[in-house]
Amino acid sequence: MMLLNLLEETRYEKVPVKIYNTDSEASLDVAKRIATIIKQKQAEDKTAVLGLATGVSPIKVYKELIRLHKEEGLSFKNVVTFNLDEYYPIQPNSAQSYVRFMKEQLFDHIDIDMANVNIPDGTLAEQDIAAFCMAYEQKINSYGGIDVQILGIGRTGHIGFNEPGSAPNSGTRLVTLNDLTRRDASKDFGGKENVPTKAITMGVGTIFKAREIILMAWNGKKASIIKKAIEGVISPDIPATYLQNSDNVEFVIDRDASVELTRFNTPWLVKDCVWDDMLIKKAVTWLAKTLNKPILKLTESDYNNNGMAQLATQFGPVYNINISIFNNIQHTITGWPGGKFNADDSQRPERANPQVKRSIVFSPHPDDDVISMGGTFIRLADQGHEVHVAYQTSGNTAVWDDEMLRYVEFAMDFARSQSQDATYLEGLYKSMTAFLKTKAPNQSDTEAIRTVKGLIRKGEAIAGARLAGLKDQRIHFMDLPFYDRSKTEKNVSFEDDIQQTMQLLQEIKPHQIFAAGDFADPHGTHKVCFEIMLEAFNRLRQIEHWTKDCWIWLYRGAWHEFEIHEIEMAVPLSPQEVLRKRLAIFKHQSQKDIPVFPGDDAREFWVRAEDRTQETARLYNQLGLAEYEAIEAFVRWKFD
């Protein structure tokens, strides 16, 4: 019976899937499976042939293999490896080369014979690549093929560098990289313009020949492409779907990467559910959006025809369910994000008291506050609350070099216009331009350049916060040390960042904290900043009484919004407030028109922000709620 239930739950899934609570647990298991193959081959006096991948996905696997070697005596002397791919052209000692990656992450720490290591050569003359690729294939075949091939998956659905359009029988070859793949790599290279346009990769056909294939994916950023790869139609547009034709493949993913699979995202379609309030809300809003009907117009037939008969039977009649969910969503809407004083707040998301709240907005970068929640920011200030903003990092990496030089030129011209000696500035300008001429991709800027870039963003942030209505003394620049430190150190400590955050929180003693819950930002900074803030707050919860009456609200920014069923506070914006928010975003001139790290969205940040909040308003209206110009959405952080 359990097997039948599992088969029913996974009926949309076309490949075997193993799901772990965390990527660490999954990586330990994958490493154990690889170690078992190595030991079996050793016992048979044979060579173990491993197909290896690069990127974030296998790092913890390699870390565990190193531990097994150093602590449990696992030997790699009988191991031959073939790597999936390499950028072209690239030097092996380049910081971004996969040769260097593999040495740093694995080979330099184990007893493998480097003569047994095979990685595509990014230094070849282009006319020699075809012969090299043929020899690469022949060498794999000479060892009897690959015993186990590990894979990651890119957001285009590529495996190796087999981009959309790759053939299922393709072999090792030179390929042109997809624009999204290059954008995803832009941080490593210091900008997309520095990312190679080509790569040498094993083909899909080569991968298919492996006796065992393990595809790994971690975190919510991969959830969408994982669903397509596992449940979608086989298509050259998503090369990972070809793996559905293999009898030897298994997808190994963590919980976050699994959330869009049917059995988790819309479980009512595949099984009977244990219905709680959140799941009912999710199902009803899904049904309304799927049928493009207001919630109050959903019928018994709508429920029965879309996998929700159990819900209708258990909690019906359905009109009562509809009214309950409609009221729940309606009560998320508030024009009083700080609470409405001396009012019945039982139907509002925030507390009515105290009348004046101390609120702090934590902004990972200097523009996240106005981009993500500028309208709410403005409303809190206009309604008389004591609003603070804390800019957690300088954001100095996101300023173009020529923009930085323009400010130094202005400083020189201003000094001269005031009959001041500009000799120092002229020397500084000369040293900056000399450095930039020889600056390597992703090389850290000099301290002086970082300072100027940081001051540019500081000035913009002050202008934006002032426009939102903040007083200067409530604008805090934290410049958390991890931000610059992480550019030069691999093992970064966050203790001083945490202590600094604790100190600021103790000074303000807020009733409300607004923090970025948008962990999909391409820099990773949002997640780090949130974890620092949360650790600081959790420590204070043990010693500070005011924390018991402090709520944390999460906002999302330019990348994507909360789902409707997740939203707990929806702040509607008037057309005038949308315009005022736009003007606050415009103060961040260094981030217009094309920011240094735009992610995979070509729109300007202010356009993304308006489109996102207007889409949320449209969805509320589609569900039968009032029609607003825009809505900013928040979710309250729940403590265990």
XYZ file of C-alpha atoms in Angstrom:
640
model
C 0.000 0.000 0.000
C 2.823 2.435 0.863
C 4.451 1.726 -2.508
C 1.182 2.370 -4.328
C 0.757 5.657 -2.464
C 4.289 6.730 -3.358
C 3.746 5.831 -7.004
C 0.565 7.912 -6.978
C 2.331 10.898 -5.388
C 5.197 10.780 -7.874
C 3.214 9.976 -11.003
C 4.207 13.266 -12.637
C 7.903 12.513 -12.058
C 9.641 10.812 -14.959
C 12.954 10.030 -13.246
C 13.858 8.642 -9.802
C 14.181 11.448 -7.253
C 15.774 11.301 -3.809
C 15.042 14.248 -1.543
C 17.065 15.216 1.533
C 16.344 17.805 4.188
C 19.595 19.646 3.448
C 22.286 19.754 0.791
C 24.791 18.639 3.454
C 22.906 15.388 4.077
C 22.567 14.785 0.357
C 26.243 15.494 -0.316
C 27.356 13.049 2.379
C 25.278 10.324 0.765
C 26.586 11.042 -2.747
C 30.165 11.006 -1.441
C 29.474 7.687 0.292
C 28.174 6.215 -2.969
C 31.285 7.376 -4.827
C 33.540 5.984 -2.088
C 31.754 2.631 -2.312
C 32.461 2.408 -6.041
C 36.126 3.271 -5.483
C 36.460 0.583 -2.806
C 34.682 -2.032 -4.905
C 37.020 -1.362 -7.799
C 40.019 -1.527 -5.467
C 38.870 -4.930 -4.206
C 38.663 -6.093 -7.815
C 42.041 -4.521 -8.661
C 40.337 -2.325 -11.231
C 40.256 1.362 -12.043
C 37.348 3.497 -10.845
C 36.350 6.034 -13.491
C 34.613 9.144 -12.159
C 32.878 11.850 -14.155
C 33.206 15.078 -12.168
C 31.425 18.398 -12.198
C 32.231 21.916 -11.031
C 30.099 24.698 -9.592
C 28.425 24.950 -6.202
C 26.549 21.640 -6.306
C 29.471 19.209 -5.795
C 31.560 21.265 -3.339
C 30.298 19.505 -0.206
C 30.648 16.133 -1.943
C 34.302 16.876 -2.573
C 34.741 18.097 0.991
C 33.419 14.776 2.316
C 35.627 12.775 -0.074
C 38.625 14.688 1.271
C 37.538 13.866 4.822
C 37.148 10.189 3.937
C 40.657 10.222 2.504
C 42.286 11.990 5.448
C 40.341 10.415 8.303
C 39.234 7.017 6.996
C 42.002 6.166 4.577
C 40.043 6.288 1.316
C 42.651 6.125 -1.455
C 42.282 7.574 -4.935
C 45.325 5.851 -6.417
C 43.093 3.619 -8.555
C 40.875 6.521 -9.701
C 40.747 8.147 -13.135
C 38.631 11.274 -13.519
C 37.054 13.040 -16.468
C 35.645 16.498 -15.934
C 32.534 17.602 -17.735
C 33.663 20.895 -19.118
C 35.895 23.963 -19.181
C 35.543 27.544 -20.357
C 37.207 28.426 -23.658
C 39.559 30.147 -23.920
C 40.957 30.173 -20.385
C 44.296 29.578 -18.712
C 44.460 26.738 -16.156
C 45.757 29.075 -13.447
C 42.933 31.573 -13.962
C 40.797 32.079 -10.868
C 37.728 30.980 -12.826
C 39.215 27.929 -14.561
C 37.842 24.526 -13.715
C 41.381 23.145 -13.516
C 42.050 25.468 -10.612
C 38.625 24.758 -9.104
C 39.185 21.005 -9.111
C 42.651 21.326 -7.614
C 41.471 23.629 -4.831
C 38.276 21.715 -4.079
C 39.589 18.143 -4.406
C 42.782 17.090 -6.153
C 45.282 19.005 -4.002
C 43.921 17.260 -0.888
C 43.865 13.598 -1.948
C 46.382 11.037 -3.216
C 45.209 10.936 -6.826
C 47.845 10.660 -9.557
C 47.445 13.893 -11.551
C 48.289 11.901 -14.681
C 44.895 10.263 -14.166
C 43.074 13.593 -14.120
C 41.419 14.683 -17.365
C 39.911 18.133 -17.845
C 39.088 19.778 -21.199
C 41.926 22.060 -22.286
C 40.938 25.709 -22.474
C 44.297 26.772 -23.948
C 44.081 24.933 -27.281
C 44.136 26.644 -30.619
C 40.590 26.526 -31.950
C 41.613 24.408 -34.937
C 42.919 21.729 -32.547
C 39.745 21.406 -30.479
C 37.914 18.895 -32.669
C 40.841 16.453 -32.527
C 41.148 16.953 -28.764
C 37.448 16.231 -28.258
C 37.657 13.040 -30.279
C 40.678 11.927 -28.238
C 38.782 12.778 -25.012
C 35.958 10.458 -26.056
C 38.376 7.726 -27.034
C 40.187 7.979 -23.715
C 36.929 7.574 -21.801
C 36.140 4.501 -23.903
C 39.613 3.077 -23.331
C 38.830 2.831 -19.624
C 35.560 1.075 -20.320
C 33.438 4.189 -19.777
C 32.516 6.212 -16.711
C 31.361 4.360 -13.593
C 29.528 7.274 -12.016
C 28.898 10.719 -13.477
C 27.865 13.551 -11.168
C 26.050 16.542 -12.599
C 24.713 19.893 -11.573
C 22.039 21.735 -13.508
C 22.039 25.287 -14.787
C 19.025 27.540 -14.842
C 18.761 27.031 -18.611
C 18.504 23.303 -17.942
C 22.030 22.677 -19.154
C 24.048 19.696 -17.931
C 27.733 20.198 -18.382
C 27.682 23.053 -20.853
C 25.104 21.328 -23.045
C 22.983 24.404 -23.577
C 19.445 24.527 -25.037
C 19.514 23.120 -28.546
C 22.013 20.365 -27.733
C 21.326 17.021 -29.386
C 20.707 13.908 -27.253
C 23.512 12.031 -29.014
C 26.043 14.869 -28.866
C 29.673 14.163 -27.996
C 32.481 16.232 -26.512
C 32.692 19.482 -28.463
C 33.110 23.257 -28.447
C 29.848 25.090 -27.663
C 28.602 28.665 -27.437
C 27.339 29.598 -23.982
C 23.787 30.774 -23.428
C 23.408 34.402 -22.367
C 21.735 33.388 -19.079
C 24.620 31.021 -18.305
C 27.069 33.865 -18.863
C 25.011 36.211 -16.683
C 24.993 33.632 -13.897
C 28.797 33.442 -14.147
C 29.264 37.207 -14.287
C 30.000 37.614 -10.578
C 32.899 35.153 -10.765
C 34.372 37.014 -13.727
C 33.693 40.567 -12.543
C 31.045 41.251 -15.169
C 29.356 39.379 -18.010
C 31.623 41.017 -20.568
C 34.543 39.069 -19.072
C 32.836 35.661 -19.213
C 34.063 33.532 -22.131
C 31.472 33.055 -24.846
C 32.436 29.428 -25.462
C 33.268 26.247 -23.583
C 34.397 22.683 -24.233
C 31.927 20.177 -22.841
C 31.169 16.482 -22.745
C 28.070 15.824 -24.818
C 24.719 14.520 -23.672
C 25.496 11.262 -25.456
C 28.778 10.946 -23.572
C 27.044 11.505 -20.238
C 24.416 8.902 -21.120
C 27.064 6.209 -21.437
C 27.928 6.426 -17.719
C 26.816 3.393 -15.737
C 25.377 5.645 -13.041
C 24.332 9.289 -13.305
C 23.629 11.480 -10.262
C 22.230 14.960 -10.858
C 22.404 17.236 -7.803
C 20.524 20.464 -7.171
C 20.276 22.611 -4.062
C 18.137 25.566 -2.922
C 15.050 27.289 -4.219
C 16.829 28.964 -7.125
C 16.865 25.603 -8.873
C 13.285 24.598 -7.998
C 11.742 25.836 -11.238
C 14.209 24.145 -13.578
C 14.159 20.968 -11.476
C 10.392 20.697 -11.965
C 10.818 21.090 -15.724
C 13.653 18.556 -15.859
C 11.778 15.953 -13.816
C 8.172 16.478 -14.880
C 8.394 18.317 -18.188
C 8.268 17.175 -21.785
C 11.588 15.999 -23.211
C 12.868 18.913 -25.245
C 16.152 20.269 -26.618
C 15.113 23.544 -24.998
C 15.891 21.931 -21.618
C 18.720 19.421 -22.177
C 18.362 17.943 -18.669
C 15.014 16.477 -19.763
C 16.977 14.045 -21.947
C 17.902 12.268 -18.713
C 14.322 11.010 -18.556
C 15.377 8.490 -21.212
C 18.127 7.011 -19.013
C 17.638 3.943 -16.855
C 20.706 4.831 -14.801
C 19.904 8.340 -13.555
C 18.821 9.638 -10.155
C 18.103 13.218 -9.172
C 19.436 14.018 -5.694
C 17.973 17.270 -4.398
C 17.299 19.082 -1.145
C 13.918 20.191 0.169
C 14.255 23.721 -1.173
C 14.925 22.478 -4.698
C 11.911 20.156 -4.548
C 9.229 22.690 -3.647
C 7.804 23.089 -7.151
C 7.376 19.374 -7.797
C 3.692 18.526 -8.039
C 3.663 16.377 -4.907
C 4.818 19.361 -2.836
C 3.524 22.386 -4.720
C 0.006 21.145 -5.539
C -0.263 17.919 -3.536
C -4.074 17.771 -3.854
C -3.551 16.727 -7.484
C -1.815 13.480 -6.483
C -2.961 12.469 -3.002
C -5.309 13.048 -0.093
C -3.976 15.908 2.009
C -3.866 16.781 5.669
C -5.533 20.147 5.300
C -4.313 22.993 7.483
C -5.146 26.677 7.111
C -2.122 27.478 4.932
C -2.675 24.554 2.572
C -6.376 25.392 2.184
C -5.471 28.997 1.393
C -2.860 27.876 -1.110
C -5.237 25.439 -2.815
C -8.141 27.887 -3.082
C -5.984 30.732 -4.443
C -4.368 28.286 -6.877
C -7.791 27.177 -8.071
C -8.995 30.747 -8.529
C -5.862 31.721 -10.475
C -5.935 28.530 -12.559
C -9.571 29.085 -13.565
C -9.206 32.883 -13.682
C -12.205 33.276 -11.385
C -12.773 35.350 -8.234
C -12.658 33.246 -5.078
C -16.320 33.839 -4.272
C -17.365 32.455 -7.667
C -15.662 29.071 -7.268
C -18.155 26.188 -7.351
C -18.388 22.615 -6.152
C -17.645 21.448 -9.694
C -14.500 23.611 -9.797
C -13.241 21.880 -6.666
C -14.196 18.379 -7.841
C -12.727 18.779 -11.325
C -9.364 20.032 -10.070
C -8.313 17.511 -7.443
C -9.940 19.280 -4.500
C -12.970 17.036 -3.903
C -11.501 15.890 -0.584
C -11.294 19.503 0.620
C -14.872 20.180 -0.468
C -16.141 17.069 1.298
C -14.148 17.595 4.477
C -14.697 21.339 4.982
C -17.594 22.199 2.643
C -19.895 23.529 1.522
C -17.367 25.177 -0.758
C -18.968 28.619 -0.511
C -18.109 28.658 3.184
C -14.506 27.772 2.311
C -14.488 30.544 -0.284
C -15.784 33.141 2.180
C -13.222 32.098 4.811
C -10.290 32.405 2.400
C -11.615 35.635 0.894
C -11.861 37.197 4.358
C -8.410 35.934 5.275
C -6.842 37.575 2.213
C -8.894 40.736 2.691
C -7.560 41.063 6.231
C -3.977 41.114 4.950
C -4.666 44.479 3.304
C -3.781 47.473 5.421
C -2.933 51.081 4.806
C -1.381 51.135 8.285
C 1.849 49.085 8.176
C 2.708 50.394 11.622
C -0.750 49.585 12.984
C -3.715 51.953 13.422
C -3.701 53.498 16.877
C -6.798 53.152 19.076
C -8.488 50.949 16.478
C -9.718 47.368 16.468
C -6.628 45.640 15.168
C -8.020 42.106 15.363
C -8.548 42.122 11.592
C -5.311 43.923 10.768
C -1.887 42.300 10.368
C -0.068 44.754 12.682
C -0.688 45.802 16.288
C -2.524 49.020 17.009
C -0.290 49.943 19.949
C 1.943 51.730 20.640
C 0.837 54.713 18.580
C 4.387 55.559 17.540
C 6.464 52.520 16.697
C 10.193 52.382 16.343
C 10.768 50.671 13.005
C 14.029 49.713 11.366
C 14.419 48.741 7.735
C 17.490 46.586 7.089
C 18.657 47.133 3.527
C 21.361 44.698 2.306
C 22.408 47.038 -0.511
C 21.951 50.815 -0.445
C 18.861 50.712 -2.687
C 16.958 47.631 -1.494
C 14.875 49.710 0.917
C 13.254 51.930 -1.707
C 13.152 49.278 -4.444
C 11.554 46.631 -2.274
C 9.327 48.537 0.141
C 9.651 52.201 -0.767
C 5.912 52.817 -0.554
C 5.640 51.234 2.891
C 8.785 53.094 3.946
C 7.149 56.375 2.915
C 3.849 55.514 4.596
C 5.506 54.612 7.910
C 7.319 57.948 7.935
C 4.233 59.912 6.856
C 2.163 58.272 9.618
C 4.572 59.556 12.254
C 6.501 56.449 13.242
C 10.153 56.624 14.265
C 11.617 55.002 11.173
C 15.269 54.052 10.858
C 17.076 52.523 7.892
C 20.250 50.462 8.205
C 22.302 49.959 5.049
C 24.119 46.745 5.791
C 26.771 46.877 3.040
C 28.432 49.646 1.088
C 27.399 48.172 -2.261
C 30.699 49.426 -3.657
C 31.127 46.553 -6.104
C 28.047 47.669 -8.031
C 29.428 50.979 -9.363
C 30.931 51.221 -12.819
C 34.588 52.247 -12.932
C 33.926 55.181 -15.277
C 31.180 56.420 -12.938
C 33.690 56.394 -10.071
C 36.216 58.357 -12.150
C 33.558 60.939 -13.023
C 33.128 61.739 -9.323
C 36.875 62.100 -8.789
C 37.019 64.403 -11.819
C 34.210 66.453 -10.284
C 36.140 66.692 -7.005
C 39.233 67.940 -8.850
C 37.245 70.498 -10.836
C 35.456 71.713 -7.713
C 38.735 72.104 -5.822
C 40.203 74.130 -8.678
C 37.043 76.274 -8.926
C 37.537 77.205 -5.272
C 41.210 78.026 -5.875
C 42.200 74.999 -3.805
C 45.197 72.769 -4.405
C 44.041 69.701 -6.362
C 47.486 68.082 -6.495
C 46.549 65.198 -4.189
C 43.351 64.464 -6.120
C 45.216 64.619 -9.434
C 47.744 62.080 -8.167
C 44.967 59.873 -6.865
C 43.168 60.088 -10.209
C 46.325 59.149 -12.064
C 46.927 56.100 -9.858
C 43.288 55.030 -10.252
C 43.340 55.210 -14.041
C 46.660 53.328 -14.127
C 45.205 50.577 -11.950
C 42.054 50.279 -14.040
C 44.059 49.868 -17.252
C 45.609 46.666 -15.893
C 42.731 45.532 -13.674
C 42.014 41.835 -14.161
C 38.428 40.519 -14.261
C 37.037 40.174 -10.757
C 40.164 41.717 -9.236
C 39.432 43.660 -6.051
C 39.574 47.431 -6.387
C 42.120 49.488 -4.485
C 41.022 50.875 -1.143
C 40.712 54.392 -2.597
C 38.482 53.179 -5.444
C 36.320 51.169 -3.048
C 35.985 54.248 -0.863
C 34.824 56.467 -3.722
C 32.369 53.849 -4.967
C 31.040 53.396 -1.441
C 30.613 57.159 -1.016
C 28.701 57.350 -4.287
C 26.226 54.780 -3.062
C 26.093 56.377 0.391
C 25.117 59.735 -1.088
C 22.450 58.114 -3.224
C 21.044 56.203 -0.250
C 20.829 59.360 1.846
C 18.988 61.158 -0.962
C 16.529 58.272 -1.357
C 15.871 57.982 2.374
C 15.371 61.733 2.722
C 12.828 61.677 -0.090
C 11.021 58.887 1.776
C 10.793 61.230 4.762
C 13.634 60.107 7.049
C 15.700 62.366 9.248
C 19.453 62.144 8.741
C 20.128 60.919 12.280
C 17.972 57.857 11.553
C 20.009 56.820 8.526
C 22.641 54.252 9.528
C 25.521 53.005 7.373
C 26.726 49.740 8.846
C 29.300 48.831 6.171
C 29.418 45.280 7.548
C 32.971 43.915 7.317
C 32.012 40.603 5.656
C 31.170 42.392 2.397
C 34.728 43.448 1.549
C 36.337 40.610 3.471
C 34.555 37.935 1.428
C 36.232 39.212 -1.737
C 39.657 38.152 -0.495
C 39.004 35.442 2.110
C 37.374 32.040 1.631
C 36.498 31.275 5.242
C 34.789 34.429 6.441
C 33.836 34.960 10.077
C 30.662 36.954 10.704
C 31.097 37.538 14.429
C 31.971 41.229 14.152
C 29.035 41.725 11.760
C 26.726 40.121 14.325
C 28.087 42.202 17.190
C 27.683 45.412 15.200
C 24.079 44.496 14.368
C 23.330 43.693 18.008
C 24.650 47.090 19.044
C 22.407 48.922 16.561
C 19.345 46.938 17.611
C 20.048 47.641 21.275
C 20.277 51.357 20.524
C 16.948 51.505 18.660
C 14.979 48.768 20.458
C 12.525 48.508 17.569
C 8.934 47.328 17.637
C 9.238 46.373 13.973
C 12.111 45.051 11.900
C 11.800 44.918 8.119
C 14.392 42.630 6.532
C 15.085 41.322 3.055
C 13.630 37.853 2.646
C 14.576 37.782 -1.028
C 17.204 35.052 -1.057
C 17.141 34.748 -4.850
C 19.325 37.799 -5.410
C 22.246 36.838 -7.676
C 24.869 38.198 -5.270
C 23.929 36.070 -2.237
C 24.262 39.202 -0.114
C 20.606 39.274 0.933
C 20.762 35.850 2.524
C 23.983 36.596 4.388
C 22.620 39.920 5.648
C 19.421 38.275 6.841
C 21.284 35.526 8.670
C 23.504 38.098 10.398
C 20.456 40.126 11.497
C 18.586 37.031 12.672
C 21.517 35.705 14.679
C 21.958 39.112 16.303
C 18.262 39.268 17.172
C 18.174 35.703 18.485
C 21.052 36.459 20.831
C 19.272 39.569 22.072
C 16.096 37.551 22.658
C 17.953 35.747 25.416
C 18.818 38.944 27.295
C 16.645 41.873 26.148
C 12.992 42.180 27.220
C 11.998 44.540 24.365
C 12.588 41.747 21.835
C 9.428 39.982 23.081
C 7.364 42.761 21.551
C 9.347 43.110 18.325
C 8.007 41.649 15.079
C 10.116 40.855 12.032
C 8.548 41.434 8.627
C 10.199 40.045 5.490
C 10.042 41.883 2.192
C 11.171 40.860 -1.266
C 12.799 43.011 -3.861
C 13.622 43.195 -7.523
C 13.812 39.460 -8.120
C 10.434 37.949 -7.270
C 7.443 38.316 -4.951
C 5.827 36.178 -2.288
C 3.017 33.922 -3.436
C -0.473 35.239 -2.619
C -1.146 32.509 -0.062
C 2.083 33.429 1.771
C 1.359 37.151 2.132
C 0.417 38.279 5.642
C 0.555 42.053 5.178
C -0.342 43.752 1.910
C 0.219 47.505 1.805
C -1.676 49.176 -1.071
C -0.072 52.171 -2.756
C -1.817 55.089 -4.376
C -0.658 56.383 -7.783
C 1.005 59.296 -5.983
C 2.891 56.940 -3.660
C 4.042 54.835 -6.615
C 5.440 57.996 -8.214
C 7.133 59.080 -4.990
C 8.671 55.630 -4.621
C 9.917 55.825 -8.201
C 11.584 59.166 -7.508
C 13.287 57.678 -4.433
C 14.653 54.858 -6.596
C 15.821 57.430 -9.171
C 18.121 58.910 -6.513
C 20.274 55.811 -7.008
C 21.680 57.111 -10.259
C 24.647 54.726 -10.350
C 22.160 51.846 -10.649
C 20.338 53.367 -13.605
C 20.181 52.493 -16.569
C 22.219 49.305 -16.597
C 23.501 48.177 -13.180
C 26.799 46.309 -12.882
C 25.039 43.123 -11.731
C 21.568 43.154 -13.315
C 20.865 39.431 -12.875
C 18.778 37.801 -15.586
C 16.302 40.646 -15.939
C 17.063 43.409 -18.431
C 14.547 45.847 -16.938
C 15.703 48.736 -14.785
C 15.183 48.281 -11.070
C 12.401 50.869 -10.838
C 10.536 49.129 -13.667
C 10.922 45.740 -11.989
C 9.680 47.188 -8.699
C 6.597 48.766 -10.257
C 5.777 45.729 -12.395
C 6.082 43.460 -9.365
C 3.844 45.511 -7.081
C 1.315 46.133 -9.831
C 1.176 42.399 -10.565
C 0.473 41.701 -6.889
C -2.351 44.246 -7.006
C -3.701 42.654 -10.195
C -3.715 39.196 -8.565
C -5.588 40.527 -5.523
C -8.131 42.086 -7.853
C -8.407 38.873 -9.907
C -9.257 36.996 -6.704
C -12.139 39.416 -6.132
C -10.493 41.989 -3.864
C -10.466 45.750 -4.404
C -8.448 47.141 -7.291
C -5.339 49.082 -6.237
C -2.575 50.771 -8.192
C 0.102 48.613 -6.524
C 0.646 46.461 -3.437
C 3.811 45.796 -1.443
C 3.774 42.426 0.319
C 5.264 41.153 3.575
C 5.492 37.900 5.499
C 6.006 37.787 9.246
C 8.987 35.760 10.434
C 7.968 32.946 12.730
C 10.277 31.819 15.527
C 10.452 28.158 16.486
